[in-house]
């Protein structure tokens, strides 16, 4: 074996990689024996540093995937690896230290009697030293603009405030993998942008993987990669540009394309040549500018 | 039914260290048969305001009237039951209004409670699940063994099955997939037009406020900030940004086109196809058309 140093390095590289990955291997799942399969032969990998968006129609299996990732559920077939470790009943405590999640309904995850306790709770479980905890509580509540509500009971908050606190709790821990299950659906437009930016900053600074489950197509355009679910199966995986080039096929499976992509289509129908699928305002403006100045 | 708020204030946990004034001196009126959107930042008081519309909350001071029903600070309203029969509320989190053993029982709860006949209830269930795109296979499931978007559809079905005269919707599309968002908002809009349903919608989607409402109310920190037609409101970019809101994407994009290329195409409710036609012509033809 020592004759092939390149190879052994490669395999070590592979292991390194695996250490920072979440992998689904041929996962099938149903909620009980008689129930229909809600995930069928699902396989994918999510790398460190990556922002992956999971999209799909209602009931396509997105939240189920999230719950399998941190061992709230276990698959009947296939396996799930988190940092190379198989998710099983005896590994879930390890797994949950690495995988932090914000649920679709934040009411389902509040444990503390005050906002402050709630943010502290996750960190206590990680055995974080007190001074660091105090600092982190302050930082993360500030990051979601909820400092004034530290002593409030979580269930007495407005819908969007609850989401902010739930996000603060996961930011405070900043686990290796962060899953946000429609965690910003009830924020005001500016709040949503600001909080997504904060999350991305944290992700960048601490090298985390970010997995967002969302129906917000504009948010999806900013992800590195997209997994599209349809009826319990992976329908497509690719960059946002690949995905949104599918157009009508997306509508067929309960999805849609963002405004900017619709406008680009209509501009082409009206006789303009748009050279590539635009993902944001800037890209379409540049195309228009070129056409305008070369007329 | 006409809706009037007359100097309404609402205080949570009065007298405690947590006392919080969520609404401050709010006055407005909504004409019967209109479609009003209420927008505002997180915690601005929208849900608190909505819960006054079916008497779930009583003003701390001031008066709310919904058709012939009055709710006044310090006075007990004896006709709350009647009011709740006529005002259907879809809550911000669907879990807060689901509680029965099965989806079909949940949808039937409202009409049953108000004495609607069994056969009529069955018809209403069928119609409601069709309107919300809920698969009939789910009718005998527990409403808690559903996905988030499916729960949302059950909650909306339950409200539709009451045949309300006023529809109150607190972010009803949160959790729905993109097709569902469009279909269900179109469905509400059609109901509003066909049955003259007075509709009050809380939303964070500026696009929906623009597309469906004929009047917009903006709350800021529990106070009334602006009100007007969508086109009036969405001309005021700075005023919106000052309170955590934004203009709809189409308006934002047209503003950028104007800034970058000096092509002015005002938004007056055109469809994307109509806009594209004009824009294409102006881009190709340059400014000589103006
Ligand atoms: N506790 C449960 N028991 C039985 N079936 C369930 C349960 N939770 C979800 N399901 C079913 O599993 C399927 C997948 O649900 P899941 O919550 O993963 O969907 P989702 O993609 O997150 O949808 P949404 O966009 O509506 O949140 C759905 O058909 C749903 O009805
Ligand atoms: N039960 C409660 N006890 C004390 N304060 C409350 C309670 N419910 C809401 N509040 C406070 O009242 C204010 C208004 O809340 P409300 O739920 O009306 O806001 P909202 O505009 O609906 O916000 P969102 O967009 O986040 O849903 C918030 O600051 C909130 O913290
Ligand atoms: Mg879900
Ligand atoms: Mg609210």
GROMACS .gro file of N, CA and C in nm, chain A residues 32 36 56-59 63 104-108 149 151-153 156 158-164 182 185-194 215-218 250-251 253-256 259-260 262-263 266-267 270-272 280-282 284-286 288-289 291-292 295, chain B residues 12-13 18 20 40-44 47 92-96 141 145 147-150 152-153 171 174-182 204 206 240-246 249-250 252-253 256-257 260-261 263 272-273 275-277 279-287:
model
  390
   32UNK      N    1  -4.567   0.480   1.015
   32UNK     CA    2  -4.590   0.350   1.079
   32UNK      C    3  -4.618   0.244   0.974
   36UNK      N    4  -4.844   0.497   0.422
   36UNK     CA    5  -4.768   0.502   0.297
   36UNK      C    6  -4.625   0.553   0.322
   56UNK      N    7  -3.997   2.186  -0.211
   56UNK     CA    8  -4.088   2.081  -0.256
   56UNK      C    9  -4.229   2.112  -0.208
   57UNK      N   10  -4.328   2.051  -0.271
   57UNK     CA   11  -4.468   2.079  -0.239
   57UNK      C   12  -4.501   2.038  -0.095
   58UNK      N   13  -4.613   2.083  -0.044
   58UNK     CA   14  -4.658   2.047   0.090
   58UNK      C   15  -4.671   1.896   0.098
   59UNK      N   16  -4.611   1.839   0.201
   59UNK     CA   17  -4.621   1.694   0.219
   59UNK      C   18  -4.520   1.616   0.138
   63UNK      N   19  -3.981   1.818   0.604
   63UNK     CA   20  -3.963   1.819   0.750
   63UNK      C   21  -3.926   1.681   0.801
  104UNK      N   22  -4.054   2.411   1.220
  104UNK     CA   23  -4.151   2.486   1.142
  104UNK      C   24  -4.239   2.568   1.236
  105UNK      N   25  -4.281   2.511   1.348
  105UNK     CA   26  -4.358   2.588   1.445
  105UNK      C   27  -4.274   2.602   1.572
  106UNK      N   28  -4.227   2.725   1.602
  106UNK     CA   29  -4.136   2.743   1.715
  106UNK      C   30  -4.197   2.702   1.849
  107UNK      N   31  -4.329   2.704   1.860
  107UNK     CA   32  -4.392   2.661   1.985
  107UNK      C   33  -4.347   2.521   2.024
  108UNK      N   34  -4.315   2.438   1.922
  108UNK     CA   35  -4.276   2.301   1.950
  108UNK      C   36  -4.137   2.289   2.009
  149UNK      N   37  -3.667   4.162   2.503
  149UNK     CA   38  -3.766   4.062   2.546
  149UNK      C   39  -3.705   3.949   2.629
  151UNK      N   40  -3.666   3.875   2.931
  151UNK     CA   41  -3.736   3.818   3.046
  151UNK      C   42  -3.881   3.779   3.016
  152UNK      N   43  -3.921   3.794   2.892
  152UNK     CA   44  -4.060   3.760   2.855
  152UNK      C   45  -4.076   3.608   2.843
  153UNK      N   46  -4.200   3.561   2.864
  153UNK     CA   47  -4.228   3.420   2.841
  153UNK      C   48  -4.241   3.397   2.690
  156UNK      N   49  -4.572   3.426   2.507
  156UNK     CA   50  -4.638   3.557   2.500
  156UNK      C   51  -4.578   3.649   2.394
  158UNK      N   52  -4.516   3.765   1.980
  158UNK     CA   53  -4.586   3.761   1.851
  158UNK      C   54  -4.527   3.648   1.767
  159UNK      N   55  -4.597   3.612   1.659
  159UNK     CA   56  -4.553   3.500   1.574
  159UNK      C   57  -4.410   3.516   1.524
  160UNK      N   58  -4.379   3.634   1.474
  160UNK     CA   59  -4.245   3.658   1.420
  160UNK      C   60  -4.140   3.665   1.530
  161UNK      N   61  -4.179   3.718   1.647
  161UNK     CA   62  -4.085   3.724   1.759
  161UNK      C   63  -4.046   3.583   1.804
  162UNK      N   64  -4.143   3.492   1.802
  162UNK     CA   65  -4.114   3.353   1.837
  162UNK      C   66  -4.009   3.296   1.741
  163UNK      N   67  -4.026   3.323   1.613
  163UNK     CA   68  -3.929   3.272   1.517
  163UNK      C   69  -3.791   3.330   1.543
  164UNK      N   70  -3.787   3.458   1.578
  164UNK     CA   71  -3.658   3.521   1.605
  164UNK      C   72  -3.587   3.453   1.723
  182UNK      N   73  -3.845   2.632   0.749
  182UNK     CA   74  -3.933   2.749   0.731
  182UNK      C   75  -3.924   2.845   0.849
  185UNK      N   76  -4.045   3.225   0.789
  185UNK     CA   77  -4.168   3.244   0.712
  185UNK      C   78  -4.253   3.359   0.765
  186UNK      N   79  -4.239   3.391   0.894
  186UNK     CA   80  -4.327   3.494   0.950
  186UNK      C   81  -4.255   3.621   0.987
  187UNK      N   82  -4.145   3.648   0.922
  187UNK     CA   83  -4.073   3.773   0.950
  187UNK      C   84  -4.111   3.880   0.848
  188UNK      N   85  -4.101   4.007   0.894
  188UNK     CA   86  -4.128   4.115   0.800
  188UNK      C   87  -4.016   4.119   0.695
  189UNK      N   88  -4.042   4.183   0.579
  189UNK     CA   89  -3.948   4.174   0.468
  189UNK      C   90  -3.804   4.212   0.504
  190UNK      N   91  -3.787   4.320   0.578
  190UNK     CA   92  -3.651   4.362   0.611
  190UNK      C   93  -3.590   4.267   0.713
  191UNK      N   94  -3.672   4.226   0.811
  191UNK     CA   95  -3.625   4.134   0.914
  191UNK      C   96  -3.576   4.005   0.851
  192UNK      N   97  -3.647   3.958   0.751
  192UNK     CA   98  -3.609   3.832   0.688
  192UNK      C   99  -3.472   3.845   0.621
  193UNK      N  100  -3.452   3.956   0.550
  193UNK     CA  101  -3.322   3.978   0.484
  193UNK      C  102  -3.211   3.990   0.588
  194UNK      N  103  -3.238   4.070   0.693
  194UNK     CA  104  -3.134   4.092   0.794
  194UNK      C  105  -3.095   3.961   0.863
  215UNK      N  106  -4.023   2.789   0.131
  215UNK     CA  107  -4.107   2.810   0.012
  215UNK      C  108  -4.076   2.945  -0.050
  216UNK      N  109  -3.976   3.014   0.003
  216UNK     CA  110  -3.942   3.148  -0.045
  216UNK      C  111  -3.841   3.136  -0.161
  217UNK      N  112  -3.892   3.154  -0.282
  217UNK     CA  113  -3.810   3.129  -0.400
  217UNK      C  114  -3.694   3.225  -0.411
  218UNK      N  115  -3.716   3.347  -0.362
  218UNK     CA  116  -3.607   3.443  -0.368
  218UNK      C  117  -3.491   3.402  -0.279
  250UNK      N  118  -4.152   2.284  -1.292
  250UNK     CA  119  -4.162   2.315  -1.149
  250UNK      C  120  -4.307   2.341  -1.110
  251UNK      N  121  -4.377   2.410  -1.196
  251UNK     CA  122  -4.518   2.439  -1.168
  251UNK      C  123  -4.597   2.309  -1.157
  253UNK      N  124  -4.507   2.041  -1.031
  253UNK     CA  125  -4.490   1.972  -0.902
  253UNK      C  126  -4.515   2.067  -0.786
  254UNK      N  127  -4.598   2.168  -0.807
  254UNK     CA  128  -4.642   2.253  -0.696
  254UNK      C  129  -4.548   2.368  -0.664
  255UNK      N  130  -4.446   2.387  -0.747
  255UNK     CA  131  -4.350   2.494  -0.720
  255UNK      C  132  -4.367   2.606  -0.822
  256UNK      N  133  -4.269   2.691  -0.832
  256UNK     CA  134  -4.281   2.804  -0.923
  256UNK      C  135  -4.141   2.860  -0.945
  259UNK      N  136  -3.991   3.579  -0.942
  259UNK     CA  137  -4.040   3.689  -1.025
  259UNK      C  138  -3.944   3.723  -1.139
  260UNK      N  139  -3.816   3.731  -1.106
  260UNK     CA  140  -3.718   3.781  -1.202
  260UNK      C  141  -3.705   3.685  -1.321
  262UNK      N  142  -3.954   3.490  -1.421
  262UNK     CA  143  -4.077   3.506  -1.499
  262UNK      C  144  -4.067   3.627  -1.591
  263UNK      N  145  -4.013   3.735  -1.538
  263UNK     CA  146  -4.001   3.856  -1.618
  263UNK      C  147  -3.908   3.831  -1.737
  266UNK      N  148  -4.090   3.650  -2.008
  266UNK     CA  149  -4.183   3.736  -2.082
  266UNK      C  150  -4.106   3.833  -2.172
  267UNK      N  151  -3.989   3.876  -2.129
  267UNK     CA  152  -3.907   3.963  -2.213
  267UNK      C  153  -3.863   3.889  -2.338
  270UNK      N  154  -4.134   3.871  -2.569
  270UNK     CA  155  -4.154   4.000  -2.634
  270UNK      C  156  -4.040   4.032  -2.731
  271UNK      N  157  -3.953   3.936  -2.754
  271UNK     CA  158  -3.855   3.952  -2.859
  271UNK      C  159  -3.713   3.985  -2.816
  272UNK      N  160  -3.686   3.996  -2.686
  272UNK     CA  161  -3.549   4.021  -2.643
  272UNK      C  162  -3.472   3.889  -2.631
  280UNK      N  163  -3.109   3.715  -1.016
  280UNK     CA  164  -3.140   3.831  -0.932
  280UNK      C  165  -3.152   3.956  -1.019
  281UNK      N  166  -3.191   4.065  -0.958
  281UNK     CA  167  -3.214   4.189  -1.033
  281UNK      C  168  -3.090   4.231  -1.110
  282UNK      N  169  -2.975   4.224  -1.041
  282UNK     CA  170  -2.851   4.268  -1.101
  282UNK      C  171  -2.825   4.198  -1.234
  284UNK      N  172  -3.032   4.052  -1.443
  284UNK     CA  173  -3.123   4.089  -1.552
  284UNK      C  174  -3.096   4.233  -1.597
  285UNK      N  175  -3.066   4.320  -1.501
  285UNK     CA  176  -3.035   4.458  -1.537
  285UNK      C  177  -2.914   4.464  -1.631
  286UNK      N  178  -2.814   4.383  -1.603
  286UNK     CA  179  -2.695   4.384  -1.688
  286UNK      C  180  -2.729   4.340  -1.830
  288UNK      N  181  -3.018   4.370  -1.978
  288UNK     CA  182  -3.096   4.477  -2.040
  288UNK      C  183  -3.004   4.592  -2.082
  289UNK      N  184  -2.908   4.619  -1.995
  289UNK     CA  185  -2.816   4.729  -2.022
  289UNK      C  186  -2.737   4.703  -2.150
  291UNK      N  187  -2.826   4.511  -2.401
  291UNK     CA  188  -2.917   4.524  -2.516
  291UNK      C  189  -2.946   4.670  -2.548
  292UNK      N  190  -2.959   4.748  -2.443
  292UNK     CA  191  -2.996   4.888  -2.458
  292UNK      C  192  -2.884   4.967  -2.524
  295UNK      N  193  -2.808   4.872  -2.915
  295UNK     CA  194  -2.922   4.869  -3.008
  295UNK      C  195  -2.888   4.935  -3.142
  307UNK      N  196  -5.144   4.434   2.710
  307UNK     CA  197  -5.123   4.298   2.762
  307UNK      C  198  -5.072   4.306   2.905
  308UNK      N  199  -5.112   4.212   2.986
  308UNK     CA  200  -5.067   4.200   3.125
  308UNK      C  201  -5.065   4.334   3.199
  313UNK      N  202  -4.462   4.333   3.316
  313UNK     CA  203  -4.457   4.304   3.173
  313UNK      C  204  -4.560   4.381   3.092
  315UNK      N  205  -4.764   4.567   2.851
  315UNK     CA  206  -4.720   4.603   2.716
  315UNK      C  207  -4.838   4.657   2.635
  335UNK      N  208  -4.711   4.535   0.860
  335UNK     CA  209  -4.634   4.599   0.967
  335UNK      C  210  -4.527   4.505   1.018
  336UNK      N  211  -4.428   4.563   1.086
  336UNK     CA  212  -4.313   4.484   1.130
  336UNK      C  213  -4.355   4.377   1.232
  337UNK      N  214  -4.264   4.284   1.257
  337UNK     CA  215  -4.279   4.184   1.362
  337UNK      C  216  -4.317   4.253   1.493
  338UNK      N  217  -4.426   4.210   1.554
  338UNK     CA  218  -4.464   4.267   1.683
  338UNK      C  219  -4.533   4.403   1.675
  339UNK      N  220  -4.576   4.443   1.556
  339UNK     CA  221  -4.637   4.577   1.544
  339UNK      C  222  -4.782   4.580   1.593
  342UNK      N  223  -5.168   4.086   1.485
  342UNK     CA  224  -5.249   3.974   1.535
  342UNK      C  225  -5.338   4.020   1.650
  387UNK      N  226  -5.260   3.273   1.287
  387UNK     CA  227  -5.123   3.275   1.235
  387UNK      C  228  -5.059   3.135   1.235
  388UNK      N  229  -5.075   3.061   1.344
  388UNK     CA  230  -5.023   2.924   1.348
  388UNK      C  231  -5.141   2.827   1.346
  389UNK      N  232  -5.149   2.742   1.243
  389UNK     CA  233  -5.266   2.654   1.230
  389UNK      C  234  -5.285   2.563   1.353
  390UNK      N  235  -5.175   2.523   1.415
  390UNK     CA  236  -5.186   2.435   1.532
  390UNK      C  237  -5.277   2.494   1.639
  391UNK      N  238  -5.287   2.627   1.641
  391UNK     CA  239  -5.368   2.691   1.745
  391UNK      C  240  -5.517   2.674   1.723
  436UNK      N  241  -5.738   1.113   0.901
  436UNK     CA  242  -5.613   1.125   0.976
  436UNK      C  243  -5.629   1.221   1.094
  440UNK      N  244  -5.099   1.464   1.264
  440UNK     CA  245  -5.008   1.379   1.188
  440UNK      C  246  -4.998   1.426   1.044
  442UNK      N  247  -4.826   1.734   0.757
  442UNK     CA  248  -4.718   1.830   0.735
  442UNK      C  249  -4.771   1.970   0.765
  443UNK      N  250  -4.680   2.067   0.779
  443UNK     CA  251  -4.719   2.203   0.813
  443UNK      C  252  -4.819   2.262   0.714
  444UNK      N  253  -4.792   2.245   0.586
  444UNK     CA  254  -4.880   2.302   0.484
  444UNK      C  255  -5.015   2.231   0.481
  445UNK      N  256  -5.015   2.101   0.509
  445UNK     CA  257  -5.143   2.028   0.514
  445UNK      C  258  -5.226   2.077   0.633
  447UNK      N  259  -5.218   2.373   0.761
  447UNK     CA  260  -5.267   2.504   0.720
  447UNK      C  261  -5.394   2.489   0.637
  448UNK      N  262  -5.394   2.393   0.546
  448UNK     CA  263  -5.510   2.374   0.459
  448UNK      C  264  -5.631   2.325   0.539
  466UNK      N  265  -5.172   3.589   0.807
  466UNK     CA  266  -5.066   3.522   0.730
  466UNK      C  267  -5.107   3.383   0.683
  469UNK      N  268  -4.846   3.142   0.495
  469UNK     CA  269  -4.721   3.094   0.553
  469UNK      C  270  -4.728   2.942   0.561
  470UNK      N  271  -4.628   2.875   0.509
  470UNK     CA  272  -4.626   2.730   0.512
  470UNK      C  273  -4.683   2.664   0.388
  471UNK      N  274  -4.750   2.741   0.302
  471UNK     CA  275  -4.802   2.680   0.179
  471UNK      C  276  -4.694   2.680   0.072
  472UNK      N  277  -4.697   2.578  -0.014
  472UNK     CA  278  -4.601   2.575  -0.124
  472UNK      C  279  -4.639   2.681  -0.227
  473UNK      N  280  -4.547   2.715  -0.318
  473UNK     CA  281  -4.575   2.826  -0.410
  473UNK      C  282  -4.707   2.813  -0.487
  474UNK      N  283  -4.740   2.695  -0.537
  474UNK     CA  284  -4.869   2.681  -0.607
  474UNK      C  285  -4.984   2.703  -0.510
  475UNK      N  286  -4.971   2.646  -0.391
  475UNK     CA  287  -5.074   2.659  -0.290
  475UNK      C  288  -5.096   2.805  -0.252
  476UNK      N  289  -4.988   2.879  -0.239
  476UNK     CA  290  -5.001   3.021  -0.204
  476UNK      C  291  -5.086   3.093  -0.308
  477UNK      N  292  -5.054   3.068  -0.432
  477UNK     CA  293  -5.124   3.138  -0.539
  477UNK      C  294  -5.270   3.093  -0.545
  499UNK      N  295  -4.703   3.940   0.524
  499UNK     CA  296  -4.569   3.997   0.507
  499UNK      C  297  -4.532   3.997   0.360
  501UNK      N  298  -4.557   4.173   0.040
  501UNK     CA  299  -4.598   4.300  -0.020
  501UNK      C  300  -4.664   4.273  -0.155
  535UNK      N  301  -4.181   5.319   0.381
  535UNK     CA  302  -4.196   5.175   0.408
  535UNK      C  303  -4.071   5.119   0.471
  536UNK      N  304  -3.956   5.155   0.414
  536UNK     CA  305  -3.831   5.102   0.467
  536UNK      C  306  -3.806   5.147   0.610
  537UNK      N  307  -3.856   5.265   0.643
  537UNK     CA  308  -3.837   5.316   0.779
  537UNK      C  309  -3.907   5.228   0.882
  538UNK      N  310  -4.004   5.148   0.840
  538UNK     CA  311  -4.076   5.063   0.937
  538UNK      C  312  -4.061   4.914   0.902
  539UNK      N  313  -3.944   4.877   0.851
  539UNK     CA  314  -3.908   4.736   0.826
  539UNK      C  315  -3.983   4.674   0.708
  540UNK      N  316  -4.051   4.756   0.628
  540UNK     CA  317  -4.124   4.698   0.516
  540UNK      C  318  -4.048   4.728   0.387
  541UNK      N  319  -4.111   4.703   0.276
  541UNK     CA  320  -4.043   4.713   0.149
  541UNK      C  321  -4.148   4.735   0.041
  544UNK      N  322  -4.157   4.345  -0.526
  544UNK     CA  323  -4.040   4.327  -0.611
  544UNK      C  324  -4.054   4.393  -0.747
  545UNK      N  325  -4.173   4.388  -0.805
  545UNK     CA  326  -4.191   4.444  -0.939
  545UNK      C  327  -4.162   4.594  -0.937
  547UNK      N  328  -3.977   4.754  -0.717
  547UNK     CA  329  -3.835   4.772  -0.689
  547UNK      C  330  -3.753   4.755  -0.817
  548UNK      N  331  -3.788   4.655  -0.895
  548UNK     CA  332  -3.711   4.631  -1.017
  548UNK      C  333  -3.727   4.746  -1.116
  551UNK      N  334  -3.511   5.026  -1.032
  551UNK     CA  335  -3.370   5.005  -1.068
  551UNK      C  336  -3.349   5.027  -1.218
  552UNK      N  337  -3.449   4.986  -1.298
  552UNK     CA  338  -3.439   5.006  -1.443
  552UNK      C  339  -3.430   5.156  -1.472
  555UNK      N  340  -3.080   5.289  -1.361
  555UNK     CA  341  -2.965   5.245  -1.440
  555UNK      C  342  -2.974   5.290  -1.585
  556UNK      N  343  -3.096   5.286  -1.641
  556UNK     CA  344  -3.105   5.307  -1.786
  556UNK      C  345  -3.187   5.428  -1.825
  558UNK      N  346  -3.492   5.457  -1.813
  558UNK     CA  347  -3.617   5.417  -1.877
  558UNK      C  348  -3.726   5.421  -1.771
  567UNK      N  349  -4.715   4.085  -1.560
  567UNK     CA  350  -4.573   4.070  -1.596
  567UNK      C  351  -4.558   4.074  -1.748
  568UNK      N  352  -4.650   4.009  -1.820
  568UNK     CA  353  -4.641   4.006  -1.966
  568UNK      C  354  -4.655   4.146  -2.025
  570UNK      N  355  -4.590   4.432  -1.877
  570UNK     CA  356  -4.468   4.508  -1.843
  570UNK      C  357  -4.354   4.471  -1.936
  571UNK      N  358  -4.340   4.339  -1.958
  571UNK     CA  359  -4.229   4.292  -2.040
  571UNK      C  360  -4.238   4.348  -2.181
  572UNK      N  361  -4.359   4.355  -2.233
  572UNK     CA  362  -4.379   4.408  -2.368
  572UNK      C  363  -4.330   4.552  -2.378
  574UNK      N  364  -4.138   4.711  -2.166
  574UNK     CA  365  -3.996   4.721  -2.131
  574UNK      C  366  -3.909   4.681  -2.251
  575UNK      N  367  -3.949   4.573  -2.317
  575UNK     CA  368  -3.873   4.526  -2.433
  575UNK      C  369  -3.868   4.635  -2.541
  576UNK      N  370  -3.982   4.695  -2.563
  576UNK     CA  371  -3.990   4.799  -2.665
  576UNK      C  372  -3.898   4.917  -2.628
  577UNK      N  373  -3.903   4.956  -2.503
  577UNK     CA  374  -3.823   5.070  -2.460
  577UNK      C  375  -3.674   5.039  -2.461
  578UNK      N  376  -3.639   4.915  -2.423
  578UNK     CA  377  -3.497   4.878  -2.424
  578UNK      C  378  -3.444   4.880  -2.567
  579UNK      N  379  -3.523   4.824  -2.659
  579UNK     CA  380  -3.477   4.818  -2.797
  579UNK      C  381  -3.481   4.955  -2.863
  580UNK      N  382  -3.593   5.025  -2.839
  580UNK     CA  383  -3.612   5.152  -2.909
  580UNK      C  384  -3.544   5.268  -2.841
  581UNK      N  385  -3.495   5.245  -2.723
  581UNK     CA  386  -3.430   5.353  -2.650
  581UNK      C  387  -3.528   5.457  -2.605
  582UNK      N  388  -3.479   5.575  -2.585
  582UNK     CA  389  -3.561   5.678  -2.523
  582UNK      C  390  -3.646   5.756  -2.622
   0.00000   0.00000   0.00000
